[in-house]
Short mmCIF file of N, CA and C and ligand atoms in Angstrom, two decimals:
data_model
loop_
_atom_site.label_atom_id
_atom_site.label_comp_id
_atom_site.label_asym_id
_atom_site.label_seq_id
_atom_site.Cartn_x
_atom_site.Cartn_y
_atom_site.Cartn_z
N MET V 246 -73.57 54.17 17.60
CA MET V 246 -72.16 54.03 17.21
C MET V 246 -71.29 54.99 18.02
N ILE V 247 -70.16 54.46 18.45
CA ILE V 247 -69.20 55.29 19.16
C ILE V 247 -68.03 55.51 18.20
N ARG V 248 -67.74 56.77 17.93
CA ARG V 248 -66.72 57.07 16.93
C ARG V 248 -65.44 57.60 17.55
N GLY V 249 -64.37 57.41 16.83
CA GLY V 249 -63.12 58.09 17.13
C GLY V 249 -62.35 57.59 18.34
N LEU V 250 -62.71 56.42 18.85
CA LEU V 250 -61.94 55.88 19.97
C LEU V 250 -60.67 55.22 19.43
N LYS V 251 -59.61 55.30 20.19
CA LYS V 251 -58.36 54.63 19.82
C LYS V 251 -58.32 53.25 20.47
N ALA V 252 -57.35 52.46 20.04
CA ALA V 252 -57.26 51.07 20.50
C ALA V 252 -57.41 50.89 22.02
N PRO V 253 -56.67 51.62 22.84
CA PRO V 253 -56.83 51.40 24.29
C PRO V 253 -58.24 51.72 24.76
N SER V 254 -58.89 52.69 24.12
CA SER V 254 -60.25 53.05 24.51
C SER V 254 -61.24 51.95 24.17
N PHE V 255 -61.01 51.26 23.06
CA PHE V 255 -61.88 50.14 22.72
C PHE V 255 -61.74 49.05 23.77
N MET V 256 -60.52 48.84 24.24
CA MET V 256 -60.33 47.85 25.29
C MET V 256 -60.96 48.34 26.59
N ASP V 257 -60.91 49.66 26.84
CA ASP V 257 -61.58 50.22 28.03
C ASP V 257 -63.07 49.91 27.98
N LEU V 258 -63.65 50.03 26.80
CA LEU V 258 -65.08 49.74 26.63
C LEU V 258 -65.34 48.25 26.89
N ALA V 259 -64.46 47.39 26.41
CA ALA V 259 -64.59 45.95 26.65
C ALA V 259 -64.48 45.66 28.15
N LEU V 260 -63.57 46.37 28.82
CA LEU V 260 -63.39 46.18 30.26
C LEU V 260 -64.61 46.64 31.05
N LEU V 261 -65.18 47.75 30.62
CA LEU V 261 -66.39 48.28 31.28
C LEU V 261 -67.54 47.29 31.11
N THR V 262 -67.66 46.75 29.90
CA THR V 262 -68.69 45.74 29.61
C THR V 262 -68.47 44.50 30.48
N ALA V 263 -67.22 44.10 30.64
CA ALA V 263 -66.88 42.95 31.48
C ALA V 263 -67.27 43.21 32.93
N GLU V 264 -66.95 44.40 33.38
CA GLU V 264 -67.23 44.76 34.78
C GLU V 264 -68.73 44.70 35.05
N ASN V 265 -69.51 45.23 34.14
CA ASN V 265 -70.97 45.20 34.30
C ASN V 265 -71.51 43.78 34.30
N ALA V 266 -70.93 42.93 33.47
CA ALA V 266 -71.35 41.52 33.43
C ALA V 266 -71.06 40.85 34.77
N GLY V 267 -69.91 41.17 35.34
CA GLY V 267 -69.53 40.62 36.64
C GLY V 267 -70.53 41.01 37.72
N LYS V 268 -70.98 42.26 37.66
CA LYS V 268 -71.97 42.75 38.63
C LYS V 268 -73.29 41.99 38.48
N ALA V 269 -73.57 41.52 37.28
CA ALA V 269 -74.81 40.77 37.02
C ALA V 269 -74.62 39.28 37.28
N GLY V 270 -73.43 38.88 37.75
CA GLY V 270 -73.20 37.49 38.11
C GLY V 270 -72.57 36.63 37.02
N GLU V 271 -72.37 37.24 35.85
CA GLU V 271 -71.70 36.50 34.78
C GLU V 271 -70.19 36.61 34.98
N VAL V 272 -69.43 35.67 34.43
CA VAL V 272 -67.98 35.79 34.47
C VAL V 272 -67.61 37.07 33.71
N PRO V 273 -66.83 37.97 34.33
CA PRO V 273 -66.58 39.28 33.73
C PRO V 273 -65.62 39.26 32.55
N ILE V 274 -66.17 38.99 31.39
CA ILE V 274 -65.41 39.04 30.15
C ILE V 274 -66.21 39.90 29.18
N GLY V 275 -65.54 40.85 28.55
CA GLY V 275 -66.22 41.76 27.63
C GLY V 275 -65.54 41.77 26.28
N CYS V 276 -66.33 42.11 25.26
CA CYS V 276 -65.82 42.07 23.89
C CYS V 276 -66.41 43.23 23.08
N VAL V 277 -65.58 43.80 22.22
CA VAL V 277 -66.03 44.88 21.35
C VAL V 277 -65.55 44.58 19.93
N VAL V 278 -66.45 44.73 18.95
CA VAL V 278 -66.06 44.58 17.55
C VAL V 278 -66.05 45.97 16.92
N VAL V 279 -64.96 46.29 16.24
CA VAL V 279 -64.75 47.62 15.69
C VAL V 279 -64.52 47.54 14.19
N ARG V 280 -65.15 48.49 13.47
CA ARG V 280 -64.92 48.57 12.02
C ARG V 280 -64.80 50.04 11.64
N ASN V 281 -63.77 50.37 10.89
CA ASN V 281 -63.51 51.75 10.51
C ASN V 281 -63.56 52.70 11.71
N ASN V 282 -62.95 52.27 12.79
CA ASN V 282 -62.90 53.08 14.00
C ASN V 282 -64.26 53.32 14.66
N GLU V 283 -65.24 52.50 14.30
CA GLU V 283 -66.57 52.60 14.90
C GLU V 283 -66.90 51.29 15.61
N VAL V 284 -67.53 51.42 16.76
CA VAL V 284 -67.96 50.22 17.49
C VAL V 284 -69.18 49.63 16.79
N VAL V 285 -69.07 48.38 16.35
CA VAL V 285 -70.18 47.71 15.67
C VAL V 285 -70.98 46.87 16.66
N ALA V 286 -70.29 46.28 17.63
CA ALA V 286 -70.97 45.44 18.61
C ALA V 286 -70.19 45.41 19.92
N THR V 287 -70.93 45.35 20.99
CA THR V 287 -70.35 45.23 22.33
C THR V 287 -71.09 44.11 23.04
N ALA V 288 -70.38 43.22 23.67
CA ALA V 288 -71.06 42.12 24.35
C ALA V 288 -70.24 41.60 25.52
N ALA V 289 -70.95 41.02 26.45
CA ALA V 289 -70.30 40.34 27.57
C ALA V 289 -70.73 38.89 27.56
N ASN V 290 -70.11 38.11 28.39
CA ASN V 290 -70.53 36.72 28.59
C ASN V 290 -72.00 36.67 28.99
N ARG V 291 -72.77 35.75 28.40
CA ARG V 291 -74.19 35.63 28.72
C ARG V 291 -74.58 34.17 28.96
N THR V 292 -73.61 33.34 29.30
CA THR V 292 -73.89 31.90 29.40
C THR V 292 -74.95 31.59 30.45
N LEU V 293 -74.90 32.28 31.60
CA LEU V 293 -75.89 32.03 32.67
C LEU V 293 -77.23 32.62 32.29
N THR V 294 -77.22 33.88 31.86
CA THR V 294 -78.46 34.59 31.50
C THR V 294 -79.23 33.85 30.41
N ASP V 295 -78.51 33.39 29.40
CA ASP V 295 -79.16 32.76 28.24
C ASP V 295 -79.28 31.25 28.35
N HIS V 296 -78.73 30.67 29.42
CA HIS V 296 -78.64 29.20 29.52
C HIS V 296 -78.04 28.66 28.22
N ASP V 297 -76.92 29.25 27.84
CA ASP V 297 -76.31 28.92 26.56
C ASP V 297 -74.80 28.76 26.74
N PRO V 298 -74.29 27.54 26.66
CA PRO V 298 -72.86 27.34 26.87
C PRO V 298 -71.99 28.00 25.81
N THR V 299 -72.59 28.38 24.69
CA THR V 299 -71.80 29.03 23.63
C THR V 299 -71.86 30.56 23.71
N ALA V 300 -72.58 31.10 24.68
CA ALA V 300 -72.77 32.56 24.74
C ALA V 300 -71.58 33.27 25.38
N HIS V 301 -70.38 32.98 24.88
CA HIS V 301 -69.20 33.73 25.31
C HIS V 301 -69.27 35.12 24.68
N ALA V 302 -68.59 36.08 25.32
CA ALA V 302 -68.62 37.47 24.86
C ALA V 302 -68.29 37.59 23.37
N GLU V 303 -67.28 36.85 22.93
CA GLU V 303 -66.85 36.94 21.52
C GLU V 303 -67.94 36.45 20.57
N ILE V 304 -68.58 35.34 20.93
CA ILE V 304 -69.62 34.77 20.07
C ILE V 304 -70.80 35.73 19.97
N VAL V 305 -71.22 36.25 21.12
CA VAL V 305 -72.36 37.17 21.15
C VAL V 305 -72.04 38.42 20.31
N ALA V 306 -70.82 38.94 20.46
CA ALA V 306 -70.42 40.15 19.72
C ALA V 306 -70.29 39.88 18.22
N LEU V 307 -69.73 38.73 17.86
CA LEU V 307 -69.58 38.39 16.44
C LEU V 307 -70.95 38.25 15.77
N ARG V 308 -71.89 37.61 16.48
CA ARG V 308 -73.23 37.45 15.91
C ARG V 308 -73.90 38.79 15.68
N GLU V 309 -73.77 39.67 16.68
CA GLU V 309 -74.38 40.99 16.56
C GLU V 309 -73.74 41.80 15.42
N ALA V 310 -72.42 41.74 15.35
CA ALA V 310 -71.70 42.48 14.31
C ALA V 310 -72.07 41.96 12.92
N ALA V 311 -72.13 40.65 12.77
CA ALA V 311 -72.44 40.06 11.46
C ALA V 311 -73.85 40.43 11.03
N LYS V 312 -74.76 40.45 12.00
CA LYS V 312 -76.14 40.82 11.70
C LYS V 312 -76.22 42.28 11.24
N LYS V 313 -75.50 43.15 11.98
CA LYS V 313 -75.51 44.59 11.65
C LYS V 313 -74.90 44.85 10.30
N ILE V 314 -73.79 44.19 10.02
CA ILE V 314 -73.06 44.41 8.77
C ILE V 314 -73.76 43.70 7.61
N GLY V 315 -74.48 42.64 7.94
CA GLY V 315 -75.20 41.91 6.90
C GLY V 315 -74.30 40.95 6.15
N SER V 316 -73.28 40.43 6.85
CA SER V 316 -72.37 39.47 6.24
C SER V 316 -71.80 38.57 7.32
N GLU V 317 -71.53 37.31 6.97
CA GLU V 317 -70.92 36.41 7.94
C GLU V 317 -69.40 36.60 7.99
N ARG V 318 -68.89 37.40 7.07
CA ARG V 318 -67.45 37.68 7.07
C ARG V 318 -67.19 39.11 7.51
N LEU V 319 -66.45 39.24 8.60
CA LEU V 319 -66.20 40.55 9.18
C LEU V 319 -64.78 40.99 8.81
N VAL V 320 -64.54 41.07 7.49
CA VAL V 320 -63.17 41.24 6.99
C VAL V 320 -62.46 42.51 7.46
N ASP V 321 -63.17 43.60 7.62
CA ASP V 321 -62.51 44.84 8.04
C ASP V 321 -62.64 45.08 9.54
N CYS V 322 -63.02 44.06 10.25
CA CYS V 322 -63.30 44.23 11.68
C CYS V 322 -62.14 43.79 12.56
N ASP V 323 -62.01 44.52 13.67
CA ASP V 323 -61.05 44.16 14.71
C ASP V 323 -61.86 43.80 15.96
N LEU V 324 -61.37 42.82 16.70
CA LEU V 324 -62.09 42.35 17.88
C LEU V 324 -61.23 42.57 19.12
N TYR V 325 -61.83 43.19 20.12
CA TYR V 325 -61.17 43.44 21.41
C TYR V 325 -61.86 42.60 22.46
N VAL V 326 -61.11 41.79 23.19
CA VAL V 326 -61.72 40.98 24.25
C VAL V 326 -60.78 40.99 25.45
N THR V 327 -61.39 40.97 26.64
CA THR V 327 -60.58 41.17 27.85
C THR V 327 -59.76 39.95 28.24
N LEU V 328 -60.16 38.76 27.75
CA LEU V 328 -59.43 37.53 28.10
C LEU V 328 -59.08 36.78 26.81
N GLU V 329 -57.98 36.07 26.85
CA GLU V 329 -57.57 35.24 25.71
C GLU V 329 -58.72 34.32 25.29
N PRO V 330 -59.11 34.35 24.02
CA PRO V 330 -60.23 33.52 23.56
C PRO V 330 -59.99 32.02 23.73
N CYS V 331 -61.09 31.30 23.97
CA CYS V 331 -61.03 29.84 24.10
C CYS V 331 -61.02 29.21 22.70
N THR V 332 -61.00 27.91 22.64
CA THR V 332 -60.96 27.19 21.36
C THR V 332 -62.16 27.53 20.49
N MET V 333 -63.36 27.51 21.10
CA MET V 333 -64.58 27.82 20.35
C MET V 333 -64.53 29.23 19.76
N CYS V 334 -64.15 30.18 20.59
CA CYS V 334 -64.14 31.58 20.13
C CYS V 334 -63.03 31.83 19.11
N ALA V 335 -61.88 31.20 19.30
CA ALA V 335 -60.80 31.33 18.32
C ALA V 335 -61.30 30.82 16.96
N GLY V 336 -62.03 29.70 16.98
CA GLY V 336 -62.61 29.16 15.76
C GLY V 336 -63.57 30.14 15.11
N ALA V 337 -64.43 30.74 15.93
CA ALA V 337 -65.42 31.70 15.41
C ALA V 337 -64.74 32.95 14.85
N ILE V 338 -63.70 33.41 15.52
CA ILE V 338 -62.94 34.59 15.05
C ILE V 338 -62.32 34.29 13.69
N SER V 339 -61.83 33.08 13.53
CA SER V 339 -61.25 32.67 12.26
C SER V 339 -62.32 32.59 11.17
N PHE V 340 -63.46 31.96 11.46
CA PHE V 340 -64.55 31.85 10.48
C PHE V 340 -65.04 33.22 10.05
N ALA V 341 -65.04 34.16 11.00
CA ALA V 341 -65.55 35.51 10.72
C ALA V 341 -64.53 36.36 9.95
N ARG V 342 -63.33 35.82 9.76
CA ARG V 342 -62.26 36.54 9.05
C ARG V 342 -61.92 37.88 9.71
N VAL V 343 -61.95 37.88 11.03
CA VAL V 343 -61.59 39.09 11.78
C VAL V 343 -60.16 39.49 11.44
N ARG V 344 -59.95 40.79 11.25
CA ARG V 344 -58.64 41.28 10.81
C ARG V 344 -57.60 41.26 11.93
N ARG V 345 -57.96 41.88 13.06
CA ARG V 345 -57.03 41.95 14.18
C ARG V 345 -57.73 41.54 15.47
N LEU V 346 -57.01 40.82 16.28
CA LEU V 346 -57.51 40.40 17.59
C LEU V 346 -56.65 41.05 18.66
N TYR V 347 -57.31 41.81 19.54
CA TYR V 347 -56.63 42.40 20.70
C TYR V 347 -57.19 41.73 21.93
N TYR V 348 -56.36 41.16 22.77
CA TYR V 348 -56.90 40.64 24.01
C TYR V 348 -56.09 41.05 25.22
N GLY V 349 -56.75 41.01 26.39
CA GLY V 349 -56.13 41.48 27.63
C GLY V 349 -55.32 40.41 28.29
N ALA V 350 -55.92 39.73 29.26
CA ALA V 350 -55.18 38.74 30.05
C ALA V 350 -55.03 37.43 29.30
N ALA V 351 -53.90 36.78 29.50
CA ALA V 351 -53.71 35.43 28.97
C ALA V 351 -54.54 34.47 29.83
N ASP V 352 -54.96 33.36 29.24
CA ASP V 352 -55.74 32.36 29.98
C ASP V 352 -55.09 30.98 29.80
N PRO V 353 -54.09 30.70 30.63
CA PRO V 353 -53.36 29.43 30.48
C PRO V 353 -54.26 28.21 30.63
N LYS V 354 -55.37 28.34 31.36
CA LYS V 354 -56.25 27.19 31.60
C LYS V 354 -57.25 26.96 30.47
N GLY V 355 -57.73 28.05 29.84
CA GLY V 355 -58.79 27.87 28.86
C GLY V 355 -58.53 28.54 27.52
N GLY V 356 -57.43 29.24 27.40
CA GLY V 356 -57.14 29.99 26.18
C GLY V 356 -56.70 29.07 25.04
N ALA V 357 -56.82 29.60 23.82
CA ALA V 357 -56.46 28.78 22.65
C ALA V 357 -55.68 29.58 21.62
N VAL V 358 -55.13 30.73 22.04
CA VAL V 358 -54.36 31.55 21.11
C VAL V 358 -52.87 31.35 21.36
N GLU V 359 -52.42 31.72 22.55
CA GLU V 359 -51.02 31.46 22.91
C GLU V 359 -50.94 30.32 23.91
N SER V 360 -52.11 29.90 24.42
CA SER V 360 -52.17 28.76 25.34
C SER V 360 -52.85 27.60 24.62
N GLY V 361 -52.86 26.46 25.27
CA GLY V 361 -53.62 25.30 24.79
C GLY V 361 -53.32 24.91 23.36
N VAL V 362 -54.37 24.82 22.54
CA VAL V 362 -54.21 24.29 21.17
C VAL V 362 -53.58 25.30 20.21
N ARG V 363 -53.43 26.56 20.63
CA ARG V 363 -52.86 27.60 19.74
C ARG V 363 -53.51 27.50 18.35
N PHE V 364 -54.83 27.69 18.37
CA PHE V 364 -55.61 27.42 17.16
C PHE V 364 -55.13 28.14 15.90
N PHE V 365 -54.79 29.42 16.05
CA PHE V 365 -54.44 30.19 14.85
C PHE V 365 -53.16 29.69 14.19
N ALA V 366 -52.36 28.94 14.94
CA ALA V 366 -51.12 28.41 14.38
C ALA V 366 -51.30 26.98 13.87
N SER V 367 -52.51 26.44 14.00
CA SER V 367 -52.72 25.04 13.61
C SER V 367 -52.98 24.94 12.11
N PRO V 368 -52.63 23.80 11.51
CA PRO V 368 -52.80 23.64 10.06
C PRO V 368 -54.27 23.63 9.61
N THR V 369 -55.20 23.40 10.55
CA THR V 369 -56.62 23.39 10.18
C THR V 369 -57.25 24.77 10.33
N CYS V 370 -56.45 25.77 10.65
CA CYS V 370 -56.96 27.14 10.74
C CYS V 370 -56.71 27.83 9.40
N HIS V 371 -57.77 28.28 8.74
CA HIS V 371 -57.63 28.83 7.39
C HIS V 371 -57.58 30.35 7.33
N HIS V 372 -57.84 30.99 8.46
CA HIS V 372 -57.64 32.43 8.56
C HIS V 372 -57.21 32.77 9.97
N ALA V 373 -56.09 33.42 10.10
CA ALA V 373 -55.62 33.86 11.41
C ALA V 373 -55.57 35.38 11.44
N PRO V 374 -56.15 35.99 12.47
CA PRO V 374 -56.05 37.45 12.58
C PRO V 374 -54.65 37.84 13.05
N ASP V 375 -54.30 39.12 12.90
CA ASP V 375 -53.09 39.62 13.58
C ASP V 375 -53.45 39.68 15.06
N VAL V 376 -52.57 39.20 15.91
CA VAL V 376 -52.89 39.11 17.33
C VAL V 376 -52.04 40.08 18.15
N TYR V 377 -52.71 40.85 19.01
CA TYR V 377 -52.04 41.75 19.94
C TYR V 377 -52.51 41.40 21.34
N SER V 378 -51.62 40.89 22.16
CA SER V 378 -52.04 40.47 23.50
C SER V 378 -51.53 41.44 24.56
N GLY V 379 -52.10 41.32 25.74
CA GLY V 379 -51.64 42.14 26.87
C GLY V 379 -52.22 43.55 26.90
N VAL V 380 -53.21 43.85 26.03
CA VAL V 380 -53.84 45.18 26.01
C VAL V 380 -54.84 45.25 27.16
N GLY V 381 -54.59 46.11 28.13
CA GLY V 381 -55.48 46.21 29.30
C GLY V 381 -55.41 44.97 30.18
N GLU V 382 -54.30 44.29 30.10
CA GLU V 382 -54.11 43.00 30.78
C GLU V 382 -54.36 43.04 32.28
N SER V 383 -53.76 44.02 32.96
CA SER V 383 -53.82 44.03 34.43
C SER V 383 -55.25 44.26 34.90
N GLU V 384 -55.98 45.15 34.23
CA GLU V 384 -57.36 45.43 34.60
C GLU V 384 -58.25 44.21 34.33
N ALA V 385 -58.05 43.56 33.22
CA ALA V 385 -58.83 42.36 32.87
C ALA V 385 -58.58 41.26 33.90
N ALA V 386 -57.33 41.08 34.27
CA ALA V 386 -56.98 40.03 35.24
C ALA V 386 -57.55 40.37 36.62
N ARG V 387 -57.52 41.66 36.97
CA ARG V 387 -58.05 42.09 38.27
C ARG V 387 -59.55 41.80 38.36
N LEU V 388 -60.29 42.12 37.32
CA LEU V 388 -61.74 41.88 37.31
C LEU V 388 -62.05 40.40 37.55
N LEU V 389 -61.32 39.54 36.85
CA LEU V 389 -61.56 38.09 36.98
C LEU V 389 -61.18 37.59 38.37
N LYS V 390 -60.02 38.07 38.85
CA LYS V 390 -59.54 37.62 40.16
C LYS V 390 -60.55 38.00 41.25
N GLU V 391 -61.01 39.25 41.21
CA GLU V 391 -61.97 39.72 42.22
C GLU V 391 -63.28 38.96 42.13
N PHE V 392 -63.71 38.70 40.91
CA PHE V 392 -64.97 37.98 40.70
C PHE V 392 -64.90 36.60 41.33
N PHE V 393 -63.83 35.88 41.07
CA PHE V 393 -63.73 34.51 41.58
C PHE V 393 -63.42 34.49 43.08
N ARG V 394 -62.74 35.51 43.58
CA ARG V 394 -62.45 35.59 45.01
C ARG V 394 -63.78 35.75 45.78
N GLU V 395 -64.65 36.60 45.25
CA GLU V 395 -65.95 36.85 45.90
C GLU V 395 -66.84 35.61 45.89
N ARG V 396 -66.60 34.70 44.97
CA ARG V 396 -67.45 33.53 44.85
C ARG V 396 -66.93 32.30 45.59
N ARG V 397 -65.74 32.42 46.16
CA ARG V 397 -65.17 31.28 46.85
C ARG V 397 -65.83 31.04 48.19
ZN1 ZN I 605 -64.87 31.50 24.30
#
């Protein structure tokens, strides 16, 4: 457990996790789940490593956090992720009853919070977290841009 980090530091940890994932060939997206100012789970994208299309950073982190806490509802938890969550992850964040969502870069092509379906604002969404966007945005966007530039 990492204690006493403030909000920007939690995003720094998510960014570091993203950067390491990028070095391993995964799309550099990182996620941290925090409860009572303690890190409960840290995860990066693992879709290639696990041959799992659902292994987005948020899903991997939510699963780990739920297992550690021993509940499928992460009511006192805040989630930090470097990129705007997609439709699947927005759904999972809602099911997990996450309290606050902090994300870095917006994702106009694949996001589902302020882009695309805007899941949390839809009538079929039964729990929406408080959303804070743009936290560590420039660093998150830089990691992704560099990753995809190197692969072109
Ligand atoms: Zn996702």
